[in-house]
mmCIF file of C-alpha atoms and ligand atoms in Angstrom:
data_model
loop_
_atom_site.group_PDB
_atom_site.id
_atom_site.type_symbol
_atom_site.label_atom_id
_atom_site.label_comp_id
_atom_site.label_asym_id
_atom_site.label_seq_id
_atom_site.Cartn_x
_atom_site.Cartn_y
_atom_site.Cartn_z
ATOM 1 C CA MET I 350 -150.450 44.723 140.541
ATOM 2 C CA LYS I 351 -149.394 41.455 143.101
ATOM 3 C CA SER I 352 -147.871 38.190 141.840
ATOM 4 C CA ILE I 353 -149.892 35.140 143.259
ATOM 5 C CA LEU I 354 -146.348 33.932 143.775
ATOM 6 C CA GLU I 355 -145.098 36.714 146.330
ATOM 7 C CA GLY I 356 -144.734 35.402 149.676
ATOM 8 C CA ARG I 357 -145.561 31.917 149.023
ATOM 9 C CA GLN I 358 -142.083 30.272 148.496
ATOM 10 C CA GLY I 359 -143.056 26.955 148.213
ATOM 11 C CA LEU I 360 -145.848 27.265 145.112
ATOM 12 C CA ALA I 361 -142.385 30.125 143.722
ATOM 13 C CA CYS I 362 -140.001 27.070 144.191
ATOM 14 C CA GLU I 363 -142.288 25.272 141.309
ATOM 15 C CA VAL I 364 -142.445 27.958 138.688
ATOM 16 C CA ASN I 365 -139.491 29.300 139.227
ATOM 17 C CA LYS I 366 -138.009 25.308 138.558
ATOM 18 C CA VAL I 367 -140.609 25.183 135.096
ATOM 19 C CA ALA I 368 -138.934 28.412 133.990
ATOM 20 C CA GLU I 369 -135.344 27.329 134.278
ATOM 21 C CA VAL I 370 -136.313 23.792 132.460
ATOM 22 C CA ALA I 371 -138.289 25.965 130.006
ATOM 23 C CA GLY I 372 -134.962 27.841 129.199
ATOM 24 C CA TYR I 373 -133.555 24.185 128.908
ATOM 25 C CA LEU I 374 -135.599 23.298 126.311
ATOM 26 C CA TRP I 375 -135.323 26.200 124.552
ATOM 27 C CA GLN I 376 -130.840 26.081 124.338
ATOM 28 C CA LYS I 377 -130.942 22.454 124.203
ATOM 29 C CA GLY I 378 -133.259 23.061 120.935
ATOM 30 C CA TRP I 379 -135.834 20.752 121.759
ATOM 31 C CA ALA I 380 -138.199 24.078 121.647
ATOM 32 C CA GLU I 381 -138.584 25.583 118.900
ATOM 33 C CA ARG I 382 -140.850 28.127 118.157
ATOM 34 C CA ASN I 383 -144.540 27.190 121.190
ATOM 35 C CA GLY I 384 -142.827 23.850 120.951
ATOM 36 C CA GLY I 385 -143.511 22.149 124.147
ATOM 37 C CA ASN I 386 -145.779 22.085 127.203
ATOM 38 C CA ILE I 387 -145.634 22.108 130.897
ATOM 39 C CA THR I 388 -148.567 21.674 133.232
ATOM 40 C CA ILE I 389 -148.164 21.505 136.613
ATOM 41 C CA ASN I 390 -149.778 20.491 139.733
ATOM 42 C CA VAL I 391 -149.637 23.133 142.637
ATOM 43 C CA THR I 392 -152.735 21.723 144.007
ATOM 44 C CA GLU I 393 -150.949 21.445 147.285
ATOM 45 C CA PHE I 394 -149.943 24.919 146.543
ATOM 46 C CA ALA I 395 -153.577 26.398 147.727
ATOM 47 C CA ASP I 396 -154.146 27.693 150.285
ATOM 48 C CA ASP I 397 -156.989 29.464 151.855
ATOM 49 C CA GLU I 398 -156.652 32.672 149.717
ATOM 50 C CA ILE I 399 -155.942 30.828 146.276
ATOM 51 C CA ARG I 400 -159.287 29.592 146.599
ATOM 52 C CA ARG I 401 -161.015 32.294 147.321
ATOM 53 C CA MET I 402 -159.043 34.063 144.547
ATOM 54 C CA PRO I 403 -162.506 35.313 141.997
ATOM 55 C CA PRO I 404 -161.178 34.407 138.932
ATOM 56 C CA LEU I 405 -160.203 36.085 135.415
ATOM 57 C CA GLY I 406 -162.932 35.238 133.331
ATOM 58 C CA GLU I 407 -165.874 32.766 132.585
ATOM 59 C CA PRO I 408 -165.597 28.947 132.755
ATOM 60 C CA LYS I 409 -163.415 27.206 129.962
ATOM 61 C CA PRO I 410 -164.296 23.889 128.949
ATOM 62 C CA ILE I 411 -161.178 21.617 129.497
ATOM 63 C CA GLY I 412 -162.631 18.774 126.929
ATOM 64 C CA ALA I 413 -162.776 16.094 129.406
ATOM 65 C CA VAL I 414 -164.824 15.313 132.903
ATOM 66 C CA LEU I 415 -161.966 14.835 135.262
ATOM 67 C CA PRO I 416 -162.778 13.397 138.109
ATOM 68 C CA HIS I 417 -160.172 13.251 140.422
ATOM 69 C CA LEU I 418 -159.004 17.264 139.713
ATOM 70 C CA SER I 419 -161.990 18.851 141.243
ATOM 71 C CA GLY I 420 -160.769 21.579 143.419
ATOM 72 C CA GLY I 421 -156.868 20.879 141.886
ATOM 73 C CA TYR I 422 -154.642 23.655 140.879
ATOM 74 C CA PHE I 423 -152.336 23.736 138.260
ATOM 75 C CA PHE I 424 -149.338 26.113 136.535
ATOM 76 C CA CYS I 425 -149.730 25.433 132.952
ATOM 77 C CA LYS I 426 -147.867 26.919 129.910
ATOM 78 C CA GLY I 427 -150.224 29.681 127.710
ATOM 79 C CA THR I 428 -151.300 28.678 124.181
ATOM 80 C CA GLN I 429 -148.783 29.953 121.623
ATOM 81 C CA LYS I 430 -145.990 30.576 124.280
ATOM 82 C CA ARG I 431 -143.201 30.407 123.452
ATOM 83 C CA MET I 432 -140.041 28.248 125.841
ATOM 84 C CA ARG I 433 -137.317 31.057 126.218
ATOM 85 C CA ASP I 434 -140.386 33.996 126.293
ATOM 86 C CA LEU I 435 -141.753 31.280 130.065
ATOM 87 C CA ALA I 436 -138.302 31.318 131.110
ATOM 88 C CA ARG I 437 -138.035 34.337 131.429
ATOM 89 C CA ARG I 438 -141.471 35.595 132.339
ATOM 90 C CA PRO I 439 -142.890 32.167 133.693
ATOM 91 C CA MET I 440 -146.343 34.515 134.525
ATOM 92 C CA GLU I 441 -146.728 36.118 131.207
ATOM 93 C CA ASN I 442 -146.448 33.398 129.008
ATOM 94 C CA GLY I 443 -148.265 30.816 131.568
ATOM 95 C CA SER I 444 -151.040 30.975 134.419
ATOM 96 C CA ILE I 445 -152.926 29.001 137.279
ATOM 97 C CA ILE I 446 -155.608 27.790 136.309
ATOM 98 C CA ARG I 447 -158.064 26.405 139.060
ATOM 99 C CA ILE I 448 -160.699 22.993 137.873
ATOM 100 C CA CYS I 449 -163.793 23.941 137.959
ATOM 101 C CA GLU I 450 -166.314 21.438 141.119
ATOM 102 C CA ASP I 451 -167.872 20.139 137.393
ATOM 103 C CA CYS I 452 -164.447 17.836 136.469
ATOM 104 C CA ALA I 453 -165.057 19.319 132.762
ATOM 105 C CA SER I 454 -163.932 23.225 133.233
ATOM 106 C CA TYR I 455 -161.618 25.307 134.805
ATOM 107 C CA VAL I 456 -160.057 28.906 135.643
ATOM 108 C CA ILE I 457 -157.784 30.945 135.001
ATOM 109 C CA ILE I 458 -156.769 32.581 138.245
ATOM 110 C CA ALA I 459 -152.952 33.961 138.201
ATOM 111 C CA ASP I 460 -151.664 36.114 137.074
ATOM 112 C CA GLN I 461 -152.649 36.853 133.520
ATOM 113 C CA PRO I 462 -155.099 35.774 131.775
ATOM 114 C CA VAL I 463 -152.790 33.326 129.617
ATOM 115 C CA VAL I 464 -154.901 30.841 127.649
ATOM 116 C CA PRO I 465 -153.137 27.276 129.132
ATOM 117 C CA THR I 466 -152.004 25.624 125.955
ATOM 118 C CA SER I 467 -154.301 24.130 123.396
ATOM 119 C CA GLU I 468 -152.924 20.446 125.327
ATOM 120 C CA VAL I 469 -154.073 20.824 128.027
ATOM 121 C CA ALA I 470 -157.121 18.225 127.886
ATOM 122 C CA SER I 471 -154.416 15.727 127.656
ATOM 123 C CA HIS I 472 -151.816 16.414 130.199
ATOM 124 C CA LEU I 473 -154.962 17.300 132.742
ATOM 125 C CA THR I 474 -156.033 13.959 131.224
ATOM 126 C CA VAL I 475 -153.029 12.728 132.916
ATOM 127 C CA HIS I 476 -153.114 14.061 136.261
ATOM 128 C CA ASN I 477 -155.742 12.663 136.640
ATOM 129 C CA THR I 478 -154.956 9.452 136.082
ATOM 130 C CA LEU I 479 -151.395 10.481 138.367
ATOM 131 C CA ILE I 480 -153.657 11.593 140.985
ATOM 132 C CA ALA I 481 -156.609 8.357 140.346
ATOM 133 C CA GLU I 482 -153.241 5.989 140.884
ATOM 134 C CA GLY I 483 -151.897 7.915 143.628
ATOM 135 C CA ALA I 484 -148.123 8.070 142.424
ATOM 136 C CA CYS I 485 -146.276 11.361 143.345
ATOM 137 C CA LYS I 486 -145.692 12.652 140.079
ATOM 138 C CA LYS I 487 -146.928 16.447 139.264
ATOM 139 C CA ALA I 488 -145.214 17.430 136.458
ATOM 140 C CA THR I 489 -145.841 16.595 133.475
ATOM 141 C CA VAL I 490 -143.158 17.478 129.803
ATOM 142 C CA HIS I 491 -143.772 18.002 126.040
ATOM 143 C CA THR I 492 -141.016 18.571 123.831
ATOM 144 C CA HIS I 493 -139.399 17.845 120.919
ATOM 145 C CA PRO I 494 -135.892 16.487 121.776
ATOM 146 C CA ILE I 495 -133.229 16.286 117.875
ATOM 147 C CA GLU I 496 -132.308 12.693 118.569
ATOM 148 C CA LEU I 497 -134.600 10.791 119.650
ATOM 149 C CA VAL I 498 -137.295 12.330 116.744
ATOM 150 C CA ALA I 499 -134.736 11.639 114.624
ATOM 151 C CA MET I 500 -134.432 8.038 115.305
ATOM 152 C CA SER I 501 -138.396 7.782 115.274
ATOM 153 C CA HIS I 502 -138.182 8.169 112.300
ATOM 154 C CA ALA I 503 -136.564 4.058 111.097
ATOM 155 C CA LYS I 504 -139.488 1.632 111.795
ATOM 156 C CA LYS I 505 -137.040 -0.439 113.121
ATOM 157 C CA PHE I 506 -136.829 2.093 116.273
ATOM 158 C CA LEU I 507 -140.160 1.658 116.832
ATOM 159 C CA GLU I 508 -140.834 -1.829 117.842
ATOM 160 C CA LYS I 509 -141.672 -2.281 121.600
ATOM 161 C CA ASP I 510 -138.101 -1.960 123.821
ATOM 162 C CA VAL I 511 -135.800 -1.499 121.876
ATOM 163 C CA LEU I 512 -134.982 1.980 121.256
ATOM 164 C CA THR I 513 -135.605 2.132 125.462
ATOM 165 C CA ASN I 514 -132.650 -1.374 125.239
ATOM 166 C CA LEU I 515 -131.075 0.614 122.544
ATOM 167 C CA LEU I 516 -130.411 3.663 124.794
ATOM 168 C CA TRP I 517 -129.846 1.845 128.031
ATOM 169 C CA SER I 518 -126.879 0.173 126.657
ATOM 170 C CA MET I 519 -125.409 3.160 125.524
ATOM 171 C CA ILE I 520 -124.040 4.495 129.082
ATOM 172 C CA PRO I 521 -124.851 3.340 132.491
ATOM 173 C CA GLU I 522 -126.857 5.993 133.674
ATOM 174 C CA THR I 523 -129.826 5.708 131.365
ATOM 175 C CA LYS I 524 -131.272 2.747 132.619
ATOM 176 C CA ALA I 525 -129.934 3.552 136.705
ATOM 177 C CA PHE I 526 -132.184 7.299 136.111
ATOM 178 C CA CYS I 527 -135.101 6.795 133.396
ATOM 179 C CA PRO I 528 -135.515 2.807 134.901
ATOM 180 C CA ARG I 529 -138.804 2.218 133.343
ATOM 181 C CA GLY I 530 -137.711 3.331 130.098
ATOM 182 C CA LEU I 531 -139.444 4.824 125.953
ATOM 183 C CA GLY I 532 -142.827 4.108 125.605
ATOM 184 C CA ILE I 533 -143.618 4.305 122.091
ATOM 185 C CA VAL I 534 -147.141 5.930 120.277
ATOM 186 C CA PRO I 535 -147.147 5.584 116.835
ATOM 187 C CA TYR I 536 -148.090 8.349 114.760
ATOM 188 C CA LYS I 537 -151.031 10.335 115.928
ATOM 189 C CA MET I 538 -152.395 14.011 115.048
ATOM 190 C CA PRO I 539 -150.764 16.334 117.303
ATOM 191 C CA SER I 540 -152.862 17.489 120.510
ATOM 192 C CA SER I 541 -155.570 14.609 119.611
ATOM 193 C CA VAL I 542 -158.016 11.972 121.737
ATOM 194 C CA GLU I 543 -156.049 9.175 119.683
ATOM 195 C CA LEU I 544 -152.620 10.445 120.315
ATOM 196 C CA ALA I 545 -153.422 11.374 124.438
ATOM 197 C CA ASP I 546 -155.254 7.972 124.406
ATOM 198 C CA ALA I 547 -152.853 5.703 123.533
ATOM 199 C CA THR I 548 -150.523 7.919 125.316
ATOM 200 C CA LEU I 549 -151.713 7.399 128.912
ATOM 201 C CA GLU I 550 -151.747 3.827 127.815
ATOM 202 C CA GLU I 551 -147.891 3.765 127.168
ATOM 203 C CA LEU I 552 -147.535 5.769 131.042
ATOM 204 C CA LYS I 553 -148.703 2.714 132.720
ATOM 205 C CA ASP I 554 -145.449 0.484 131.505
ATOM 206 C CA TYR I 555 -142.654 4.116 130.340
ATOM 207 C CA ASP I 556 -142.131 7.576 132.579
ATOM 208 C CA VAL I 557 -140.518 8.533 129.444
ATOM 209 C CA VAL I 558 -143.213 7.844 125.933
ATOM 210 C CA MET I 559 -142.054 8.626 121.896
ATOM 211 C CA TRP I 560 -144.445 10.450 119.999
ATOM 212 C CA GLU I 561 -143.064 8.939 116.248
ATOM 213 C CA LYS I 562 -141.949 11.532 114.083
ATOM 214 C CA HIS I 563 -143.091 14.700 116.500
ATOM 215 C CA GLY I 564 -141.483 14.329 120.298
ATOM 216 C CA VAL I 565 -141.073 12.963 123.703
ATOM 217 C CA PHE I 566 -143.800 12.771 126.814
ATOM 218 C CA ALA I 567 -142.499 12.502 130.332
ATOM 219 C CA VAL I 568 -143.927 12.365 133.701
ATOM 220 C CA GLY I 569 -141.783 13.333 136.795
ATOM 221 C CA THR I 570 -141.900 14.194 140.526
ATOM 222 C CA ASP I 571 -141.911 17.538 139.930
ATOM 223 C CA VAL I 572 -140.658 19.098 136.518
ATOM 224 C CA MET I 573 -136.426 18.611 136.598
ATOM 225 C CA ASP I 574 -137.743 15.205 136.953
ATOM 226 C CA ALA I 575 -139.221 14.785 133.552
ATOM 227 C CA PHE I 576 -136.750 17.160 132.564
ATOM 228 C CA ASP I 577 -133.720 14.591 133.769
ATOM 229 C CA GLN I 578 -135.269 11.468 132.224
ATOM 230 C CA VAL I 579 -135.570 13.178 128.426
ATOM 231 C CA ASP I 580 -132.217 14.061 129.106
ATOM 232 C CA VAL I 581 -130.125 10.761 129.843
ATOM 233 C CA LEU I 582 -132.329 9.631 126.978
ATOM 234 C CA THR I 583 -131.523 12.414 124.457
ATOM 235 C CA LYS I 584 -127.236 11.495 125.877
ATOM 236 C CA ALA I 585 -127.463 8.469 125.181
ATOM 237 C CA ALA I 586 -128.412 8.480 121.946
ATOM 238 C CA GLN I 587 -126.076 11.436 120.359
ATOM 239 C CA ILE I 588 -123.885 8.352 121.923
ATOM 240 C CA TYR I 589 -125.539 6.208 119.319
ATOM 241 C CA MET I 590 -125.457 8.977 116.321
ATOM 242 C CA SER I 591 -121.528 10.151 117.449
ATOM 243 C CA ALA I 592 -120.919 6.531 116.678
ATOM 244 C CA ARG I 593 -122.596 5.370 113.844
ATOM 245 C CA CYS I 594 -121.586 9.722 112.301
ATOM 246 C CA MET I 595 -117.559 8.313 112.979
ATOM 247 C CA GLY I 596 -118.823 5.104 111.058
ATOM 248 C CA PHE I 597 -119.355 2.244 113.405
ATOM 249 C CA GLU I 598 -121.780 0.122 114.646
ATOM 250 C CA PRO I 599 -121.945 1.561 118.463
ATOM 251 C CA ASP I 600 -121.056 -2.467 120.178
ATOM 252 C CA GLY I 601 -123.374 -1.238 123.226
ATOM 253 C CA MET I 602 -122.821 -2.798 126.677
ATOM 254 C CA SER I 603 -123.470 -6.566 126.861
ATOM 255 C CA ASP I 604 -126.009 -7.833 128.635
ATOM 256 C CA ALA I 605 -124.317 -9.254 131.568
ATOM 257 C CA GLN I 606 -123.186 -5.530 132.759
ATOM 258 C CA MET I 607 -126.998 -4.590 132.126
ATOM 259 C CA ARG I 608 -127.933 -7.267 134.675
ATOM 260 C CA GLU I 609 -125.186 -6.355 136.857
ATOM 261 C CA LEU I 610 -126.357 -2.557 136.472
ATOM 262 C CA THR I 611 -130.173 -3.731 137.113
ATOM 263 C CA GLU I 612 -128.886 -5.370 140.135
ATOM 264 C CA ALA I 613 -126.222 -3.617 141.769
ATOM 265 C CA PHE I 614 -128.774 -0.362 140.995
ATOM 266 C CA HIS I 615 -132.138 -2.071 142.878
ATOM 267 C CA LEU I 616 -134.132 -1.376 138.792
ATOM 268 C CA PRO I 617 -136.861 -3.097 137.271
ATOM 269 C CA LYS I 618 -135.499 -6.454 134.623
HETATM 270 O O1 LIG U 920 -148.470 22.779 121.667
HETATM 271 O O2 LIG U 920 -145.367 20.670 120.765
HETATM 272 O O3 LIG U 920 -147.444 18.755 119.717
HETATM 273 C C1 LIG U 920 -146.731 22.726 121.278
HETATM 274 C C2 LIG U 920 -146.597 21.372 120.740
HETATM 275 C C3 LIG U 920 -147.903 20.603 120.191
HETATM 276 ZN ZN1 LIG U 921 -145.325 19.086 119.530
#
């Protein structure tokens, strides 16, 4: 059977990036079993032929009404699928869905009837908001980075901006490449509406959101951008933990050094 990616360089490039990032998530130990999710808005690649493709099965309810997504197309990791398998065979462990005109249901159009992640409603809700705000962010990534999740087990790190400031101060690149920092969502049941709502609220101020004792949720212009932000935050967390393992509390960059960096890179205050 011909893949939807054949002869579609732009779409294939985005799906290949998803596969590459899925491999990184697995290699880093952030994606045990079926842990984590990726969804990408690929509407810009939906040509006339794609728009005419018959669905692979009946419409399924999203579980939310998302007015900005009507006629939109998304690549989604499949439910119960593993990141390490997505890395090698993206179109067997993920699928492309079309949002129906009612804005409340979707159909799978390619390549196989792989049912999207159980978190599709929350991911699509975020995409709906990103479009509504005119943000050119096409990717959402949820993963379980070890050091960041470990740090979320300490109450002191869950106070507003404590972790952001600590991580920024570990190595200059962190603020440069994750300039809006890390929002915090107190523990909520995985896949719950409460978790999705709280995430949306934090995404107003941050590009990466920590889910206490669970993982992170990141948005980005593409999947690499979302991954890179989680990666730089995790690197900073590793530096903090390495210092602690050597038996000392790291000094962190000084306020003056942070101010100098913020001005030099024109970063938000
Ligand atoms: O879908 O990580 O939190 C797998 C998850 C849900
Ligand atoms: Zn998770």
